[in-house]
Short mmCIF file of C-alpha atoms and ligand atoms in Angstrom, two decimals:
data_model
loop_
_atom_site.label_atom_id
_atom_site.label_comp_id
_atom_site.label_asym_id
_atom_site.label_seq_id
_atom_site.Cartn_x
_atom_site.Cartn_y
_atom_site.Cartn_z
CA UNK C 1 0.11 -0.04 -0.01
CA UNK C 2 1.32 3.34 -0.91
CA UNK C 3 1.77 5.50 2.32
CA UNK C 4 2.37 9.15 2.44
CA UNK C 5 4.91 10.41 4.83
CA UNK C 6 4.37 13.32 7.19
CA UNK C 7 6.67 15.64 8.71
CA UNK C 8 6.22 16.31 12.59
CA UNK C 9 5.84 20.06 13.58
CA UNK C 10 8.78 21.55 15.52
CA UNK C 11 8.75 20.32 19.04
CA UNK C 12 8.89 24.02 20.31
CA UNK C 13 5.47 24.37 18.78
CA UNK C 14 4.05 21.22 20.07
CA UNK C 15 5.29 22.08 23.65
CA UNK C 16 3.27 25.36 23.57
CA UNK C 17 -0.13 23.37 22.69
CA UNK C 18 -2.83 23.98 25.24
CA UNK C 19 -4.27 21.66 26.26
CA UNK C 20 -1.43 19.53 25.31
CA UNK C 21 -2.53 15.90 24.65
CA UNK C 22 -0.19 12.93 24.66
CA UNK C 23 -1.30 9.41 24.21
CA UNK C 24 -0.23 5.99 23.09
CA UNK C 25 0.29 2.53 24.66
CA UNK C 26 1.74 1.95 28.09
CA UNK C 27 4.25 -0.24 26.21
CA UNK C 28 5.31 -0.69 22.65
CA UNK C 29 4.72 -4.32 22.06
CA UNK C 30 4.94 -4.99 18.18
CA UNK C 31 5.70 -2.94 15.32
CA UNK C 32 2.14 -3.56 14.07
CA UNK C 33 0.63 -2.48 17.37
CA UNK C 34 2.77 0.81 17.48
CA UNK C 35 1.95 1.71 13.91
CA UNK C 36 -1.86 0.96 14.06
CA UNK C 37 -2.15 2.89 17.39
CA UNK C 38 -0.29 5.89 15.98
CA UNK C 39 -2.41 5.80 12.86
CA UNK C 40 -5.60 5.62 14.72
CA UNK C 41 -4.63 8.40 17.17
CA UNK C 42 -3.54 10.70 14.37
CA UNK C 43 -6.85 10.06 12.67
CA UNK C 44 -8.77 11.57 15.57
CA UNK C 45 -6.97 14.99 15.10
CA UNK C 46 -6.78 15.49 18.77
CA UNK C 47 -3.45 14.23 19.81
CA UNK C 48 -0.12 16.23 19.82
CA UNK C 49 2.33 13.42 20.75
CA UNK C 50 2.64 9.61 20.67
CA UNK C 51 3.85 8.06 23.96
CA UNK C 52 5.03 4.46 24.24
CA UNK C 53 7.04 2.74 27.07
CA UNK C 54 10.18 1.12 25.65
CA UNK C 55 11.71 0.22 28.89
CA UNK C 56 9.08 -0.70 31.64
CA UNK C 57 9.96 -0.28 35.30
CA UNK C 58 7.68 -3.11 36.72
CA UNK C 59 6.85 -3.61 40.23
CA UNK C 60 7.18 -7.35 40.23
CA UNK C 61 9.73 -9.38 38.07
CA UNK C 62 8.12 -11.68 35.57
CA UNK C 63 5.77 -9.03 34.03
CA UNK C 64 6.62 -7.61 30.60
CA UNK C 65 9.62 -5.33 31.00
CA UNK C 66 9.58 -3.56 27.70
CA UNK C 67 10.59 -4.41 24.19
CA UNK C 68 13.76 -2.40 24.59
CA UNK C 69 15.81 -0.41 22.03
CA UNK C 70 14.61 -2.52 19.00
CA UNK C 71 11.25 -0.84 19.50
CA UNK C 72 12.61 2.69 18.83
CA UNK C 73 12.76 2.16 15.04
CA UNK C 74 9.12 1.27 15.28
CA UNK C 75 8.25 4.59 16.77
CA UNK C 76 10.40 6.47 14.31
CA UNK C 77 8.39 4.76 11.59
CA UNK C 78 5.14 5.83 13.26
CA UNK C 79 6.43 9.44 13.39
CA UNK C 80 7.06 9.18 9.57
CA UNK C 81 3.60 7.91 8.92
CA UNK C 82 1.59 10.26 11.14
CA UNK C 83 3.65 13.39 11.73
CA UNK C 84 3.19 12.67 15.45
CA UNK C 85 6.21 13.60 17.71
CA UNK C 86 7.46 10.90 20.08
CA UNK C 87 7.61 10.63 23.83
CA UNK C 88 9.40 7.89 25.65
CA UNK C 89 10.23 7.35 29.27
CA UNK C 90 13.88 7.11 30.19
CA UNK C 91 15.41 5.77 33.54
CA UNK C 92 19.16 5.36 32.84
CA UNK C 93 21.98 7.10 31.01
CA UNK C 94 22.08 4.61 28.21
CA UNK C 95 18.25 4.82 27.76
CA UNK C 96 18.71 8.65 27.19
CA UNK C 97 21.42 8.00 24.72
CA UNK C 98 19.35 5.57 22.74
CA UNK C 99 16.15 7.56 22.87
CA UNK C 100 18.09 10.64 21.55
CA UNK C 101 19.95 8.59 18.91
CA UNK C 102 16.42 7.50 17.47
CA UNK C 103 15.23 11.16 17.57
CA UNK C 104 12.70 10.84 20.31
CA UNK C 105 11.13 14.27 20.66
CA UNK C 106 10.09 14.50 24.40
CA UNK C 107 11.62 12.29 27.24
CA UNK C 108 9.92 11.63 30.54
CA UNK C 109 11.33 10.66 33.91
CA UNK C 110 8.89 8.03 35.33
CA UNK C 111 7.56 7.94 38.89
CA UNK C 112 9.83 5.07 40.05
CA UNK C 113 13.01 7.03 38.85
CA UNK C 114 11.96 10.36 40.32
CA UNK C 115 12.23 8.72 43.77
CA UNK C 116 15.95 8.06 43.28
CA UNK C 117 18.22 10.90 43.21
CA UNK C 118 21.13 8.59 41.83
CA UNK C 119 18.99 7.64 38.86
CA UNK C 120 17.68 11.13 38.33
CA UNK C 121 21.28 12.41 38.28
CA UNK C 122 22.34 9.79 35.79
CA UNK C 123 19.51 10.70 33.53
CA UNK C 124 20.36 14.48 33.99
CA UNK C 125 24.05 13.77 33.16
CA UNK C 126 23.21 12.00 30.02
CA UNK C 127 20.96 14.85 28.99
CA UNK C 128 23.80 17.53 29.32
CA UNK C 129 24.12 19.29 25.95
CA UNK C 130 20.84 17.90 24.60
CA UNK C 131 18.08 20.25 23.31
CA UNK C 132 15.12 18.06 24.31
CA UNK C 133 12.05 18.80 26.36
CA UNK C 134 11.75 16.58 29.52
CA UNK C 135 8.55 15.85 31.47
CA UNK C 136 9.16 14.73 35.11
CA UNK C 137 6.55 12.66 36.84
CA UNK C 138 5.81 12.92 40.50
CA UNK C 139 7.61 10.29 42.66
CA UNK C 140 5.53 7.31 43.77
CA UNK C 141 5.64 8.56 47.41
CA UNK C 142 3.98 11.86 48.37
CA UNK C 143 7.23 13.84 48.72
CA UNK C 144 7.27 17.23 46.84
CA UNK C 145 11.06 17.76 47.61
CA UNK C 146 11.98 14.80 45.73
CA UNK C 147 9.82 16.01 42.78
CA UNK C 148 11.39 19.37 43.01
CA UNK C 149 14.86 17.79 43.42
CA UNK C 150 14.37 16.07 40.03
CA UNK C 151 13.30 19.22 38.25
CA UNK C 152 16.49 20.94 39.73
CA UNK C 153 18.91 18.18 38.61
CA UNK C 154 17.42 18.19 35.13
CA UNK C 155 17.39 22.05 34.94
CA UNK C 156 21.06 22.12 36.07
CA UNK C 157 21.92 19.85 33.03
CA UNK C 158 20.86 22.82 30.97
CA UNK C 159 17.40 21.43 29.91
CA UNK C 160 15.37 24.42 29.07
CA UNK C 161 11.96 22.97 28.53
CA UNK C 162 10.88 20.98 31.66
CA UNK C 163 7.23 20.11 32.31
CA UNK C 164 5.58 18.12 35.18
CA UNK C 165 3.31 15.12 35.10
CA UNK C 166 0.98 14.35 37.89
CA UNK C 167 0.26 10.72 38.12
CA UNK C 168 -0.74 10.12 41.67
CA UNK C 169 0.84 8.84 44.74
CA UNK C 170 0.85 5.13 45.86
CA UNK C 171 -0.68 4.37 49.15
CA UNK C 172 -1.30 0.96 50.80
CA UNK C 173 -4.68 -0.37 50.68
CA UNK C 174 -6.14 2.28 48.47
CA UNK C 175 -9.00 0.80 46.68
CA UNK C 176 -10.59 3.35 44.54
CA UNK C 177 -7.57 4.63 42.74
CA UNK C 178 -4.29 2.79 41.80
CA UNK C 179 -2.54 5.94 42.82
CA UNK C 180 -4.13 8.47 45.07
CA UNK C 181 -4.45 11.63 43.16
CA UNK C 182 -3.68 13.90 46.44
CA UNK C 183 -4.68 16.93 44.33
CA UNK C 184 -3.34 19.28 46.95
CA UNK C 185 0.23 18.11 46.21
CA UNK C 186 -0.05 18.87 42.52
CA UNK C 187 -1.60 22.33 43.42
CA UNK C 188 1.33 22.99 45.75
CA UNK C 189 3.79 22.03 43.05
CA UNK C 190 2.09 24.33 40.63
CA UNK C 191 2.34 27.09 43.19
CA UNK C 192 5.96 26.50 43.82
CA UNK C 193 6.80 26.39 40.00
CA UNK C 194 4.77 29.09 38.63
CA UNK C 195 4.71 29.17 34.84
CA UNK C 196 6.03 25.42 34.65
CA UNK C 197 3.78 23.23 32.48
CA UNK C 198 1.94 20.63 34.35
CA UNK C 199 -0.08 17.83 32.80
CA UNK C 200 -2.16 15.08 34.35
CA UNK C 201 -1.99 11.27 33.86
CA UNK C 202 -5.43 9.93 34.65
CA UNK C 203 -4.34 6.41 33.39
CA UNK C 204 -1.92 5.70 36.30
CA UNK C 205 -4.08 7.59 38.92
CA UNK C 206 -7.03 5.42 37.99
CA UNK C 207 -5.71 2.21 36.98
CA UNK C 208 -9.06 1.44 35.51
CA UNK C 209 -10.78 3.02 32.56
CA UNK C 210 -14.30 3.47 34.08
CA UNK C 211 -13.15 6.49 36.07
CA UNK C 212 -10.79 8.11 33.72
CA UNK C 213 -13.07 10.80 32.64
CA UNK C 214 -13.68 12.10 36.15
CA UNK C 215 -10.00 12.53 36.97
CA UNK C 216 -9.19 14.14 33.48
CA UNK C 217 -12.16 16.54 34.06
CA UNK C 218 -10.94 17.42 37.57
CA UNK C 219 -7.34 18.06 36.23
CA UNK C 220 -8.89 20.42 33.66
CA UNK C 221 -10.95 22.08 36.25
CA UNK C 222 -7.74 22.68 38.32
CA UNK C 223 -6.23 24.45 35.27
CA UNK C 224 -3.69 21.70 34.35
CA UNK C 225 -2.01 22.31 30.88
CA UNK C 226 -2.88 18.94 29.33
CA UNK C 227 -3.23 15.25 29.65
CA UNK C 228 -1.26 12.10 29.02
CA UNK C 229 -3.59 9.09 28.53
CA UNK C 230 -2.67 5.49 27.58
CA UNK C 231 -4.41 4.03 24.62
CA UNK C 232 -4.19 0.73 22.72
CA UNK C 233 -5.78 -0.78 19.71
CA UNK C 234 -6.86 -3.83 21.98
CA UNK C 235 -6.78 -2.51 25.54
CA UNK C 236 -7.84 -5.83 27.25
CA UNK C 237 -4.98 -7.69 25.68
CA UNK C 238 -2.31 -5.12 26.29
CA UNK C 239 0.89 -6.52 27.65
CA UNK C 240 1.06 -3.95 30.53
CA UNK C 241 -1.60 -1.79 32.28
CA UNK C 242 -4.46 -3.55 30.46
CA UNK C 243 -7.33 -2.38 32.76
CA UNK C 244 -6.48 1.35 32.31
CA UNK C 245 -5.96 1.63 28.54
CA UNK C 246 -8.79 2.88 26.03
CA UNK C 247 -8.98 2.61 22.29
CA UNK C 248 -7.84 5.75 20.36
CA UNK C 249 -11.52 6.18 19.44
CA UNK C 250 -12.68 6.08 23.08
CA UNK C 251 -9.91 8.60 23.83
CA UNK C 252 -11.33 10.95 21.18
CA UNK C 253 -14.77 10.54 22.63
CA UNK C 254 -13.45 11.38 26.12
CA UNK C 255 -11.62 14.45 24.74
CA UNK C 256 -14.95 15.56 23.15
CA UNK C 257 -16.91 15.08 26.41
CA UNK C 258 -14.48 17.04 28.59
CA UNK C 259 -15.46 20.55 29.38
CA UNK C 260 -12.32 22.63 28.49
CA UNK C 261 -12.05 25.63 30.91
CA UNK C 262 -9.61 28.64 30.74
CA UNK C 263 -7.99 30.22 33.84
CA UNK C 264 -9.23 33.67 33.09
CA UNK C 265 -11.26 35.68 30.51
CA UNK C 266 -10.71 39.30 29.56
CA UNK C 267 -14.28 40.47 30.39
CA UNK C 268 -14.51 43.38 32.69
CA UNK C 269 -17.82 42.33 34.22
CA UNK C 270 -16.56 38.94 34.99
CA UNK C 271 -13.67 40.29 36.79
CA UNK C 272 -15.82 42.73 38.82
CA UNK C 273 -18.09 39.96 39.79
CA UNK C 274 -15.30 37.56 40.69
CA UNK C 275 -13.50 40.34 42.72
CA UNK C 276 -16.59 40.93 44.83
CA UNK C 277 -17.00 37.17 45.69
CA UNK C 278 -13.27 37.09 46.47
CA UNK C 279 -13.57 40.00 48.80
CA UNK C 280 -16.35 38.01 50.65
CA UNK C 281 -13.91 34.97 50.81
CA UNK C 282 -11.29 37.28 52.23
CA UNK C 283 -13.57 38.79 54.77
CA UNK C 284 -14.77 35.39 56.09
CA UNK C 285 -11.16 34.02 56.10
CA UNK C 286 -10.24 37.02 58.27
CA UNK C 287 -13.21 36.28 60.59
CA UNK C 288 -12.26 32.63 60.80
CA UNK C 289 -8.71 33.38 61.81
CA UNK C 290 -9.92 35.89 64.47
CA UNK C 291 -12.05 33.19 65.90
CA UNK C 292 -9.34 30.49 65.73
CA UNK C 293 -7.14 32.89 67.74
CA UNK C 294 -9.88 33.22 70.27
CA UNK C 295 -10.31 29.51 70.45
CA UNK C 296 -6.51 29.06 71.06
CA UNK C 297 -6.61 31.62 73.88
CA UNK C 298 -9.27 29.52 75.54
CA UNK C 299 -7.32 26.44 74.92
CA UNK C 300 -4.42 28.30 76.83
CA UNK C 301 -6.72 28.77 79.80
CA UNK C 302 -7.64 25.21 79.79
CA UNK C 303 -4.00 24.29 79.64
CA UNK C 304 -3.42 26.29 82.88
CA UNK C 305 -6.37 24.58 84.52
CA UNK C 306 -5.03 21.10 83.51
CA UNK C 307 -1.58 21.99 84.71
CA UNK C 308 -2.81 23.17 88.11
CA UNK C 309 -4.82 20.05 88.50
CA UNK C 310 -2.16 17.61 87.04
CA UNK C 311 -4.49 16.17 84.31
CA UNK C 312 -3.49 15.05 80.99
CA UNK C 313 -3.90 17.20 77.90
CA UNK C 314 -5.60 14.63 75.71
CA UNK C 315 -9.02 13.64 76.86
CA UNK C 316 -10.07 11.11 74.37
CA UNK C 317 -13.95 11.22 75.36
CA UNK C 318 -13.97 14.89 74.89
CA UNK C 319 -12.14 14.81 71.49
CA UNK C 320 -14.75 12.19 70.31
CA UNK C 321 -17.57 14.46 71.47
CA UNK C 322 -16.13 17.37 69.55
CA UNK C 323 -15.81 15.43 66.48
CA UNK C 324 -19.35 13.97 66.74
CA UNK C 325 -20.92 17.39 67.26
CA UNK C 326 -18.81 18.71 64.30
CA UNK C 327 -19.92 15.88 62.04
CA UNK C 328 -23.62 16.54 62.83
CA UNK C 329 -23.50 20.25 62.29
CA UNK C 330 -21.15 19.86 59.33
CA UNK C 331 -23.67 17.59 57.64
CA UNK C 332 -26.37 20.08 57.73
CA UNK C 333 -24.06 22.68 56.25
CA UNK C 334 -22.88 20.66 53.33
CA UNK C 335 -19.37 20.04 54.88
CA UNK C 336 -18.03 16.48 54.20
CA UNK C 337 -16.91 14.09 56.93
CA UNK C 338 -13.58 13.97 55.32
CA UNK C 339 -13.17 17.84 55.46
CA UNK C 340 -14.46 17.94 59.13
CA UNK C 341 -11.97 15.30 60.20
CA UNK C 342 -9.09 17.13 58.51
CA UNK C 343 -10.10 20.49 59.84
CA UNK C 344 -10.48 19.41 63.50
CA UNK C 345 -7.42 17.38 63.42
CA UNK C 346 -5.41 20.34 62.49
CA UNK C 347 -7.40 22.58 65.00
CA UNK C 348 -7.06 20.04 67.85
CA UNK C 349 -3.29 19.51 67.22
CA UNK C 350 -2.80 23.29 67.35
CA UNK C 351 -4.71 23.43 70.53
CA UNK C 352 -2.68 20.45 72.02
CA UNK C 353 0.60 22.44 70.92
CA UNK C 354 -0.68 25.45 72.84
CA UNK C 355 -1.57 23.54 75.97
CA UNK C 356 1.79 21.76 75.72
CA UNK C 357 3.63 25.12 75.79
CA UNK C 358 1.54 26.19 78.81
CA UNK C 359 2.06 22.83 80.65
CA UNK C 360 5.78 22.83 80.29
CA UNK C 361 6.50 26.46 80.77
C1 LIG T 401 3.96 4.81 32.35
O1 LIG T 401 3.84 5.95 32.04
O2 LIG T 401 3.67 3.78 31.66
C2 LIG T 401 4.61 4.46 33.70
C3 LIG T 401 5.29 3.45 33.89
O3 LIG T 401 4.15 5.39 34.47
P1 LIG T 401 4.56 5.84 36.07
O4 LIG T 401 5.90 6.15 36.00
O5 LIG T 401 3.64 6.96 36.37
O6 LIG T 401 4.35 4.62 36.80
MN1 LIG T 402 1.51 2.33 31.95
#
């Protein structure tokens, strides 16, 4: 069959796409699978880069650990056929060399690599002098410093275009998600790296395809710059991560269903209305802080009282009573149990710290 060849757009242009959409199989398995996935993804017209795992860091030995370097020419071929630039995960210096040798356009550091500063440094050293964008996934454990450390190592190697991928954090016994999103950590990472692109990887957060949409939508609502979603021509028979992959056509449907939002609009009326509401929020926050200050002053008095009577700070019954009251009131006010628990935990700890200071002064 006669096939026309396509040229991929310059990677600097692709890097600027918003929302940036990267998709492709968890793993490159066969040449046929790579080419078919790429062709079907390109046909959707909604994907900016093709991803495929070549070297797979698997939790348990005996699983498919990736096709290795021999899969890189398949990707090159896919790029020629579709014009889609390529993204590949790298975890060692040798993998960086091989990927660059085969003209991979975007490299990403996987979650199992970001946890290990030795590995990240090895990758960074191999990147020195290369002009390739690098995406850095969050480490599997919820540790922002490791994530930031990886960004710093890659940046010090002279890489200019660095982006982040939020793929969730592993936690023992979590049932709903394969990796808990812990959105607050991604939000904090965004705050600490203003201007740095951050995309979301719903596939590795969810671990199952039925809830991908919810997570993808949430990421867009939180102003993420794009999505990396795994796709496969025959998801159920994928050699890795079978449960979370979707067909290229299903991916296109999902991207159609997502409500895309922007951070800001230029309308004066919108800004005025928003400003009014924000002032109300500031006002209420000020009042809450005042009240919390007063609450702690009373805690100090209780601390004095407990000290004078030699009784313990923690009174478990009283703590249960506080929580129970709060759950009931919170319920009527539309506040979730999860929020009430977190909020009262924090308030209670602050109160204990205050009493502790008094007791030991
Ligand atoms: C992957 O993208 O296929 C992968 C291995 O992801 P992570 O590093 O997030 O586990
Ligand atoms: Mn995967």
